[in-house]
Amino acid sequence: MNTMRVAQVNTAGGKFEIVERELPQPGPGHVRIAVEASGICHTDSAFVNAGLPGVQFPLVTGHEVAGRIDALGEEVTGWQVGDRVEVGWFGGNCGHCLPCREGDFINCQNLQVPGWAYPGGYADAMVAPVTALSRIPDGLSAVDAAPLGCAGVTTYNALRRSPARPGDLVAVLGVGGLGHLGVQYASRFGFDTVAIARGGEKEALARELGARHYIDSSATDVAEALQALGGARVVLATAANADAMTATFDGLRHRGQLIALGVIPDPLHISPLQLITGSRSVQGHPSGTAQDVQDTMTFSAQAGVRPMVETAPLEEVNDAYQRMLSGAARFRMVLTTGN
């Protein structure tokens, strides 16, 4: 076949339309991937609505992409046709900005995000630079692997790079698209895991995922509840709610850290006095490099961490996207192509 299907948005805020495009050929240092599964991330809505600079239409988004290499560009070494690969939020880096020169590739000032810098994974195929590729281990299906390229690596990396150590009390705020993975990773890392959510309906699930404690934020003071457990070494704030994040801060122990993952523009209301008292801190955390994604998938395969997903074929992208936006999905929507 010389053509492929893509789900494209023609104008900001518009609906997805399935169209045929010419099958792209990979250039030097790039590969073409036959897409098998592509996660629908909430951040995709920022691209669809032109909420980030430089978004161009027609747009093909998607930065949680799992598939197989089906063509190699020139100067590609170390990869072969048929290799199972993932491309996540990290879709390549420039190599010449200051963060890149320091080896801090995820903070590249010219970071290439699939679906923003180049056409993403809402398609039968996509082209990506080899610097963006992660190997999918045999223990993961494409559907399971796809969300780990963004949601998975973000929570995994934040926890493994945090000050928490096995046995420490670690709280995960939110049991949703990010949080349900965060609870699993926290438990597998040996942390004394607390899940925090509104209402009691998620308690049973949180405990099944590995939480030893559950705090209903609508029924109790979260900070007091955390202090009653000894104080949290880390709060992993996955819920996109500034007030909910703020409410956890006084539940930190001395030198505890609030790690903000939920992407929102609203400010946190935390005073210098709160920071100074107990030497506590707030840390933002981005996604992770291609190697970080590979580490995430390897650990997930070995430790039995899996995303909870709902799947839909590419042609049902509009319904799947709206299900993600509404919060009805449990917990990640994944498009499949039949490749």
mmCIF file of C-alpha atoms in Angstrom:
data_model
loop_
_atom_site.group_PDB
_atom_site.id
_atom_site.type_symbol
_atom_site.label_atom_id
_atom_site.label_comp_id
_atom_site.label_asym_id
_atom_site.label_seq_id
_atom_site.Cartn_x
_atom_site.Cartn_y
_atom_site.Cartn_z
ATOM 1 C CA MET A 1 0.000 0.000 0.000
ATOM 2 C CA ASN A 2 1.179 3.504 -0.842
ATOM 3 C CA THR A 3 -1.431 5.242 1.292
ATOM 4 C CA MET A 4 -2.401 5.279 4.944
ATOM 5 C CA ARG A 5 -5.268 6.517 7.066
ATOM 6 C CA VAL A 6 -4.811 9.401 9.489
ATOM 7 C CA ALA A 7 -7.216 11.037 11.912
ATOM 8 C CA GLN A 8 -6.660 14.734 11.352
ATOM 9 C CA VAL A 9 -8.141 17.935 12.757
ATOM 10 C CA ASN A 10 -8.453 20.647 10.110
ATOM 11 C CA THR A 11 -9.055 23.700 12.321
ATOM 12 C CA ALA A 12 -8.487 24.564 15.973
ATOM 13 C CA GLY A 13 -11.143 22.920 18.118
ATOM 14 C CA GLY A 14 -12.486 20.914 15.200
ATOM 15 C CA LYS A 15 -13.453 17.270 14.988
ATOM 16 C CA PHE A 16 -11.246 14.473 13.739
ATOM 17 C CA GLU A 17 -11.677 13.360 10.140
ATOM 18 C CA ILE A 18 -10.331 10.095 8.719
ATOM 19 C CA VAL A 19 -8.482 10.827 5.482
ATOM 20 C CA GLU A 20 -5.965 9.048 3.309
ATOM 21 C CA ARG A 21 -2.452 10.374 2.910
ATOM 22 C CA GLU A 22 0.538 9.171 0.971
ATOM 23 C CA LEU A 23 2.606 6.747 3.003
ATOM 24 C CA PRO A 24 5.655 8.750 4.155
ATOM 25 C CA GLN A 25 9.212 7.618 3.572
ATOM 26 C CA PRO A 26 11.697 7.966 6.435
ATOM 27 C CA GLY A 27 14.647 10.291 5.919
ATOM 28 C CA PRO A 28 18.166 9.883 7.297
ATOM 29 C CA GLY A 29 18.186 8.913 10.944
ATOM 30 C CA HIS A 30 14.451 8.175 10.912
ATOM 31 C CA VAL A 31 12.220 5.106 10.748
ATOM 32 C CA ARG A 32 8.654 4.513 9.696
ATOM 33 C CA ILE A 33 6.453 2.774 12.241
ATOM 34 C CA ALA A 34 3.360 0.715 11.455
ATOM 35 C CA VAL A 35 1.185 1.933 14.322
ATOM 36 C CA GLU A 36 -0.660 -0.745 16.284
ATOM 37 C CA ALA A 37 -1.907 1.317 19.245
ATOM 38 C CA SER A 38 -1.956 5.010 20.117
ATOM 39 C CA GLY A 39 -3.020 6.368 23.491
ATOM 40 C CA ILE A 40 -5.289 9.391 23.783
ATOM 41 C CA CYS A 41 -3.713 11.723 26.333
ATOM 42 C CA HIS A 42 -5.473 14.747 27.835
ATOM 43 C CA THR A 43 -2.583 16.893 26.594
ATOM 44 C CA ASP A 44 -3.702 16.112 23.049
ATOM 45 C CA SER A 45 -6.562 18.536 23.662
ATOM 46 C CA ALA A 46 -4.008 21.359 24.004
ATOM 47 C CA PHE A 47 -2.840 20.610 20.483
ATOM 48 C CA VAL A 48 -6.328 20.148 19.055
ATOM 49 C CA ASN A 49 -7.390 23.503 20.501
ATOM 50 C CA ALA A 50 -4.145 25.260 19.495
ATOM 51 C CA GLY A 51 -3.412 25.929 23.145
ATOM 52 C CA LEU A 52 0.335 25.591 22.609
ATOM 53 C CA PRO A 53 2.530 27.685 20.300
ATOM 54 C CA GLY A 54 3.397 26.500 16.828
ATOM 55 C CA VAL A 55 0.540 24.018 16.333
ATOM 56 C CA GLN A 56 -0.171 23.659 12.627
ATOM 57 C CA PHE A 57 -3.297 22.401 10.894
ATOM 58 C CA PRO A 58 -4.302 19.985 9.538
ATOM 59 C CA LEU A 59 -3.071 18.255 12.685
ATOM 60 C CA VAL A 60 -2.373 14.581 13.347
ATOM 61 C CA THR A 61 -1.730 14.268 17.066
ATOM 62 C CA GLY A 62 -0.814 11.305 19.301
ATOM 63 C CA HIS A 63 2.278 10.872 21.488
ATOM 64 C CA GLU A 64 1.699 7.445 23.080
ATOM 65 C CA VAL A 65 2.502 5.271 20.090
ATOM 66 C CA ALA A 66 3.287 1.559 19.932
ATOM 67 C CA GLY A 67 3.980 -0.414 16.758
ATOM 68 C CA ARG A 68 6.624 -2.056 14.589
ATOM 69 C CA ILE A 69 9.305 -0.567 12.379
ATOM 70 C CA ASP A 70 8.433 -1.212 8.742
ATOM 71 C CA ALA A 71 10.992 0.975 6.941
ATOM 72 C CA LEU A 72 14.450 2.360 7.728
ATOM 73 C CA GLY A 73 15.925 5.637 6.556
ATOM 74 C CA GLU A 74 19.570 6.054 5.675
ATOM 75 C CA GLU A 75 22.195 6.132 8.425
ATOM 76 C CA VAL A 76 20.018 4.119 10.826
ATOM 77 C CA THR A 77 21.926 1.604 12.905
ATOM 78 C CA GLY A 78 20.865 -0.579 15.814
ATOM 79 C CA TRP A 79 17.266 -0.966 14.599
ATOM 80 C CA GLN A 80 15.693 -3.407 12.172
ATOM 81 C CA VAL A 81 12.432 -3.786 10.306
ATOM 82 C CA GLY A 82 10.053 -5.687 12.564
ATOM 83 C CA ASP A 83 11.385 -4.280 15.857
ATOM 84 C CA ARG A 84 8.610 -3.478 18.327
ATOM 85 C CA VAL A 85 8.953 0.164 19.360
ATOM 86 C CA GLU A 86 7.299 2.903 21.375
ATOM 87 C CA VAL A 87 7.401 6.656 20.813
ATOM 88 C CA GLY A 88 6.184 8.757 23.716
ATOM 89 C CA TRP A 89 6.078 12.443 24.649
ATOM 90 C CA PHE A 90 9.818 12.544 24.026
ATOM 91 C CA GLY A 91 9.927 12.501 20.242
ATOM 92 C CA GLY A 92 13.482 13.705 19.748
ATOM 93 C CA ASN A 93 15.748 16.537 20.853
ATOM 94 C CA CYS A 94 17.880 19.157 19.136
ATOM 95 C CA GLY A 95 21.237 18.210 20.665
ATOM 96 C CA HIS A 96 22.603 21.774 20.690
ATOM 97 C CA CYS A 97 20.678 23.774 23.344
ATOM 98 C CA LEU A 98 22.098 24.125 26.850
ATOM 99 C CA PRO A 99 19.959 21.369 28.453
ATOM 100 C CA CYS A 100 20.961 18.976 25.657
ATOM 101 C CA ARG A 101 24.646 19.886 26.050
ATOM 102 C CA GLU A 102 24.244 19.073 29.743
ATOM 103 C CA GLY A 103 22.634 15.726 28.873
ATOM 104 C CA ASP A 104 19.217 16.849 30.169
ATOM 105 C CA PHE A 105 17.396 15.824 27.003
ATOM 106 C CA ILE A 106 13.824 15.856 28.337
ATOM 107 C CA ASN A 107 14.229 19.578 29.021
ATOM 108 C CA CYS A 108 15.468 20.294 25.501
ATOM 109 C CA GLN A 109 14.417 23.824 24.547
ATOM 110 C CA ASN A 110 13.387 22.487 21.127
ATOM 111 C CA LEU A 111 11.828 19.219 22.267
ATOM 112 C CA GLN A 112 10.100 17.360 19.441
ATOM 113 C CA VAL A 113 6.742 16.085 20.665
ATOM 114 C CA PRO A 114 4.894 13.766 18.241
ATOM 115 C CA GLY A 115 1.668 15.373 17.121
ATOM 116 C CA TRP A 116 3.200 18.807 17.638
ATOM 117 C CA ALA A 117 6.622 18.828 15.991
ATOM 118 C CA TYR A 118 5.624 16.213 13.399
ATOM 119 C CA PRO A 119 2.579 14.022 12.618
ATOM 120 C CA GLY A 120 1.774 11.710 15.505
ATOM 121 C CA GLY A 121 0.230 8.335 16.118
ATOM 122 C CA TYR A 122 -3.467 8.802 15.321
ATOM 123 C CA ALA A 123 -2.701 7.042 12.054
ATOM 124 C CA ASP A 124 -1.797 3.752 10.413
ATOM 125 C CA ALA A 125 1.844 4.837 10.229
ATOM 126 C CA MET A 126 4.191 7.589 11.360
ATOM 127 C CA VAL A 127 7.817 8.596 10.908
ATOM 128 C CA ALA A 128 10.031 9.323 13.921
ATOM 129 C CA PRO A 129 13.729 9.934 14.606
ATOM 130 C CA VAL A 130 15.663 7.001 16.050
ATOM 131 C CA THR A 131 16.463 9.099 19.135
ATOM 132 C CA ALA A 132 12.773 8.805 20.060
ATOM 133 C CA LEU A 133 12.566 5.005 19.916
ATOM 134 C CA SER A 134 12.136 2.683 22.893
ATOM 135 C CA ARG A 135 12.053 -1.110 22.643
ATOM 136 C CA ILE A 136 8.841 -2.779 23.774
ATOM 137 C CA PRO A 137 9.579 -5.881 25.874
ATOM 138 C CA ASP A 138 7.945 -9.169 24.946
ATOM 139 C CA GLY A 139 5.826 -9.107 28.084
ATOM 140 C CA LEU A 140 3.776 -6.090 26.959
ATOM 141 C CA SER A 141 1.154 -5.883 24.238
ATOM 142 C CA ALA A 142 1.029 -2.788 22.056
ATOM 143 C CA VAL A 143 -2.158 -1.664 23.815
ATOM 144 C CA ASP A 144 -0.517 -1.986 27.228
ATOM 145 C CA ALA A 145 2.688 -0.320 26.050
ATOM 146 C CA ALA A 146 1.145 2.750 24.404
ATOM 147 C CA PRO A 147 0.091 4.708 27.544
ATOM 148 C CA LEU A 148 3.452 4.022 29.187
ATOM 149 C CA GLY A 149 5.108 6.410 26.723
ATOM 150 C CA CYS A 150 3.614 9.386 28.546
ATOM 151 C CA ALA A 151 1.408 8.565 31.548
ATOM 152 C CA GLY A 152 3.564 5.613 32.558
ATOM 153 C CA VAL A 153 7.000 7.180 32.264
ATOM 154 C CA THR A 154 5.819 10.378 33.962
ATOM 155 C CA THR A 155 4.698 8.604 37.133
ATOM 156 C CA TYR A 156 7.469 5.984 37.109
ATOM 157 C CA ASN A 157 10.232 8.519 36.581
ATOM 158 C CA ALA A 158 8.861 10.976 39.140
ATOM 159 C CA LEU A 159 8.830 8.291 41.825
ATOM 160 C CA ARG A 160 12.175 6.688 41.044
ATOM 161 C CA ARG A 161 13.880 10.098 41.029
ATOM 162 C CA SER A 162 12.104 11.277 44.181
ATOM 163 C CA PRO A 163 13.667 11.351 47.673
ATOM 164 C CA ALA A 164 11.430 8.463 48.786
ATOM 165 C CA ARG A 165 12.994 5.134 49.687
ATOM 166 C CA PRO A 166 11.413 1.706 50.314
ATOM 167 C CA GLY A 167 9.294 1.836 53.446
ATOM 168 C CA ASP A 168 8.639 5.591 53.219
ATOM 169 C CA LEU A 169 5.080 6.888 53.219
ATOM 170 C CA VAL A 170 4.227 8.013 49.671
ATOM 171 C CA ALA A 171 0.836 9.431 48.739
ATOM 172 C CA VAL A 172 -0.667 9.509 45.255
ATOM 173 C CA LEU A 173 -3.222 12.285 44.770
ATOM 174 C CA GLY A 174 -5.796 11.120 42.247
ATOM 175 C CA VAL A 175 -6.680 7.620 41.073
ATOM 176 C CA GLY A 176 -7.212 8.349 37.395
ATOM 177 C CA GLY A 177 -5.260 8.178 34.155
ATOM 178 C CA LEU A 178 -1.936 8.972 35.840
ATOM 179 C CA GLY A 179 -2.776 8.076 39.417
ATOM 180 C CA HIS A 180 -3.828 4.481 38.838
ATOM 181 C CA LEU A 181 -0.339 3.889 37.422
ATOM 182 C CA GLY A 182 1.293 5.925 40.176
ATOM 183 C CA VAL A 183 -0.306 3.748 42.865
ATOM 184 C CA GLN A 184 0.993 0.593 41.160
ATOM 185 C CA TYR A 185 4.534 1.936 40.803
ATOM 186 C CA ALA A 186 4.609 3.256 44.368
ATOM 187 C CA SER A 187 3.519 -0.122 45.695
ATOM 188 C CA ARG A 188 6.024 -2.062 43.545
ATOM 189 C CA PHE A 189 8.824 0.259 44.694
ATOM 190 C CA GLY A 190 8.141 -0.811 48.267
ATOM 191 C CA PHE A 191 6.635 2.466 49.453
ATOM 192 C CA ASP A 192 3.967 2.570 52.143
ATOM 193 C CA THR A 193 1.414 3.723 49.582
ATOM 194 C CA VAL A 194 -1.504 6.079 50.234
ATOM 195 C CA ALA A 195 -4.159 6.800 47.616
ATOM 196 C CA ILE A 196 -6.092 10.072 47.855
ATOM 197 C CA ALA A 197 -9.304 10.678 45.930
ATOM 198 C CA ARG A 198 -12.699 12.315 46.301
ATOM 199 C CA GLY A 199 -15.368 9.953 47.626
ATOM 200 C CA GLY A 200 -15.144 6.358 48.674
ATOM 201 C CA GLU A 201 -15.948 4.687 45.381
ATOM 202 C CA LYS A 202 -12.299 4.334 44.328
ATOM 203 C CA GLU A 203 -11.061 2.837 47.589
ATOM 204 C CA ALA A 204 -11.510 -0.807 46.591
ATOM 205 C CA LEU A 205 -9.716 -0.237 43.280
ATOM 206 C CA ALA A 206 -6.910 1.721 44.936
ATOM 207 C CA ARG A 207 -6.293 -1.118 47.367
ATOM 208 C CA GLU A 208 -6.354 -3.658 44.532
ATOM 209 C CA LEU A 209 -3.701 -1.586 42.768
ATOM 210 C CA GLY A 210 -1.476 -1.707 45.839
ATOM 211 C CA ALA A 211 -2.468 1.128 48.200
ATOM 212 C CA ARG A 212 -2.220 0.247 51.915
ATOM 213 C CA HIS A 213 -4.133 3.367 52.946
ATOM 214 C CA TYR A 214 -6.947 5.389 51.407
ATOM 215 C CA ILE A 215 -7.952 8.979 52.153
ATOM 216 C CA ASP A 216 -11.329 10.326 51.032
ATOM 217 C CA SER A 217 -10.526 14.001 50.466
ATOM 218 C CA SER A 218 -14.216 14.937 50.582
ATOM 219 C CA ALA A 219 -14.668 13.501 54.066
ATOM 220 C CA THR A 220 -11.455 14.371 55.907
ATOM 221 C CA ASP A 221 -8.637 16.898 56.116
ATOM 222 C CA VAL A 222 -5.995 15.370 53.836
ATOM 223 C CA ALA A 223 -3.004 16.965 55.546
ATOM 224 C CA GLU A 224 -4.154 15.844 58.988
ATOM 225 C CA ALA A 225 -4.795 12.328 57.714
ATOM 226 C CA LEU A 226 -1.305 12.121 56.229
ATOM 227 C CA GLN A 227 0.282 13.412 59.434
ATOM 228 C CA ALA A 228 -1.670 10.808 61.400
ATOM 229 C CA LEU A 229 0.120 8.197 59.261
ATOM 230 C CA GLY A 230 3.491 9.765 60.084
ATOM 231 C CA GLY A 231 3.737 12.357 57.311
ATOM 232 C CA ALA A 232 4.395 11.730 53.644
ATOM 233 C CA ARG A 233 7.917 11.674 52.305
ATOM 234 C CA VAL A 234 6.428 12.354 48.860
ATOM 235 C CA VAL A 235 3.046 13.370 47.515
ATOM 236 C CA LEU A 236 2.705 12.515 43.827
ATOM 237 C CA ALA A 237 0.068 14.990 42.658
ATOM 238 C CA THR A 238 -1.511 13.533 39.531
ATOM 239 C CA ALA A 239 -4.909 15.223 39.905
ATOM 240 C CA ALA A 240 -5.143 18.371 37.773
ATOM 241 C CA ASN A 241 -6.486 20.497 40.625
ATOM 242 C CA ALA A 242 -4.404 23.205 42.292
ATOM 243 C CA ASP A 243 -6.538 23.336 45.439
ATOM 244 C CA ALA A 244 -6.298 19.568 45.888
ATOM 245 C CA MET A 245 -2.508 19.734 45.489
ATOM 246 C CA THR A 246 -2.266 22.597 47.985
ATOM 247 C CA ALA A 247 -4.348 20.693 50.525
ATOM 248 C CA THR A 248 -1.761 17.913 50.696
ATOM 249 C CA PHE A 249 1.261 20.080 51.395
ATOM 250 C CA ASP A 250 0.992 20.266 55.177
ATOM 251 C CA GLY A 251 0.748 16.485 55.182
ATOM 252 C CA LEU A 252 4.425 16.228 54.229
ATOM 253 C CA ARG A 253 7.017 15.195 56.816
ATOM 254 C CA HIS A 254 10.243 17.159 57.245
ATOM 255 C CA ARG A 255 12.114 17.386 53.954
ATOM 256 C CA GLY A 256 9.043 16.009 52.232
ATOM 257 C CA GLN A 257 8.361 16.820 48.607
ATOM 258 C CA LEU A 258 5.212 17.591 46.648
ATOM 259 C CA ILE A 259 5.725 16.483 43.027
ATOM 260 C CA ALA A 260 3.323 18.203 40.634
ATOM 261 C CA LEU A 261 2.333 16.150 37.586
ATOM 262 C CA GLY A 262 -1.205 17.365 36.860
ATOM 263 C CA VAL A 263 -0.838 20.008 34.123
ATOM 264 C CA ILE A 264 -2.846 23.106 35.020
ATOM 265 C CA PRO A 265 -2.206 26.871 34.761
ATOM 266 C CA ASP A 266 -3.608 27.647 38.226
ATOM 267 C CA PRO A 267 -1.200 28.622 41.031
ATOM 268 C CA LEU A 268 -0.539 26.580 44.157
ATOM 269 C CA HIS A 269 -1.244 28.539 47.350
ATOM 270 C CA ILE A 270 1.787 27.576 49.412
ATOM 271 C CA SER A 271 3.574 30.184 51.522
ATOM 272 C CA PRO A 272 7.300 30.566 52.117
ATOM 273 C CA LEU A 273 6.574 29.788 55.780
ATOM 274 C CA GLN A 274 5.171 26.390 54.792
ATOM 275 C CA LEU A 275 8.233 25.688 52.638
ATOM 276 C CA ILE A 276 10.715 26.782 55.276
ATOM 277 C CA THR A 277 9.018 24.921 58.118
ATOM 278 C CA GLY A 278 10.374 21.390 57.872
ATOM 279 C CA SER A 279 12.528 22.241 54.810
ATOM 280 C CA ARG A 280 9.785 21.025 52.489
ATOM 281 C CA SER A 281 9.702 21.542 48.719
ATOM 282 C CA VAL A 282 7.608 21.526 45.562
ATOM 283 C CA GLN A 283 9.001 19.854 42.444
ATOM 284 C CA GLY A 284 7.637 19.830 38.917
ATOM 285 C CA HIS A 285 8.376 16.757 36.832
ATOM 286 C CA PRO A 286 8.193 16.290 33.055
ATOM 287 C CA SER A 287 7.894 13.017 31.165
ATOM 288 C CA GLY A 288 11.116 11.168 30.316
ATOM 289 C CA THR A 289 13.532 10.334 27.532
ATOM 290 C CA ALA A 290 13.305 7.350 25.218
ATOM 291 C CA GLN A 291 15.557 5.393 27.580
ATOM 292 C CA ASP A 292 13.308 6.349 30.498
ATOM 293 C CA VAL A 293 10.316 5.037 28.541
ATOM 294 C CA GLN A 294 12.173 1.798 27.882
ATOM 295 C CA ASP A 295 13.033 1.506 31.578
ATOM 296 C CA THR A 296 9.383 2.096 32.439
ATOM 297 C CA MET A 297 8.185 -0.628 30.092
ATOM 298 C CA THR A 298 10.822 -3.111 31.274
ATOM 299 C CA PHE A 299 9.939 -2.538 34.921
ATOM 300 C CA SER A 300 6.213 -2.716 34.161
ATOM 301 C CA ALA A 301 6.601 -6.030 32.365
ATOM 302 C CA GLN A 302 8.659 -7.479 35.214
ATOM 303 C CA ALA A 303 6.599 -6.084 38.101
ATOM 304 C CA GLY A 304 3.151 -6.676 36.647
ATOM 305 C CA VAL A 305 2.195 -3.000 36.268
ATOM 306 C CA ARG A 306 -0.427 -2.515 33.570
ATOM 307 C CA PRO A 307 -2.519 0.468 32.524
ATOM 308 C CA MET A 308 -6.277 0.097 32.707
ATOM 309 C CA VAL A 309 -7.454 0.867 29.187
ATOM 310 C CA GLU A 310 -10.449 1.068 26.918
ATOM 311 C CA THR A 311 -9.807 0.537 23.225
ATOM 312 C CA ALA A 312 -11.478 1.880 20.103
ATOM 313 C CA PRO A 313 -10.638 1.509 16.406
ATOM 314 C CA LEU A 314 -9.085 4.505 14.681
ATOM 315 C CA GLU A 315 -12.306 5.296 12.836
ATOM 316 C CA GLU A 316 -14.073 5.880 16.181
ATOM 317 C CA VAL A 317 -11.535 8.499 17.241
ATOM 318 C CA ASN A 318 -14.114 11.242 17.887
ATOM 319 C CA ASP A 319 -16.109 9.142 20.346
ATOM 320 C CA ALA A 320 -12.933 7.926 22.055
ATOM 321 C CA TYR A 321 -11.538 11.461 22.318
ATOM 322 C CA GLN A 322 -14.763 12.767 23.843
ATOM 323 C CA ARG A 323 -14.805 9.888 26.315
ATOM 324 C CA MET A 324 -11.315 10.910 27.410
ATOM 325 C CA LEU A 325 -12.313 14.577 27.736
ATOM 326 C CA SER A 326 -15.396 13.751 29.803
ATOM 327 C CA GLY A 327 -13.387 11.745 32.307
ATOM 328 C CA ALA A 328 -15.568 8.701 31.700
ATOM 329 C CA ALA A 329 -12.714 6.511 30.445
ATOM 330 C CA ARG A 330 -11.329 3.940 32.907
ATOM 331 C CA PHE A 331 -8.597 5.087 32.675
ATOM 332 C CA ARG A 332 -6.750 5.475 29.354
ATOM 333 C CA MET A 333 -8.312 5.452 25.895
ATOM 334 C CA VAL A 334 -6.227 3.675 23.252
ATOM 335 C CA LEU A 335 -6.833 3.721 19.498
ATOM 336 C CA THR A 336 -6.064 0.562 17.542
ATOM 337 C CA THR A 337 -5.392 0.258 13.807
ATOM 338 C CA GLY A 338 -5.483 -3.455 13.064
ATOM 339 C CA ASN A 339 -1.831 -3.441 11.914
#
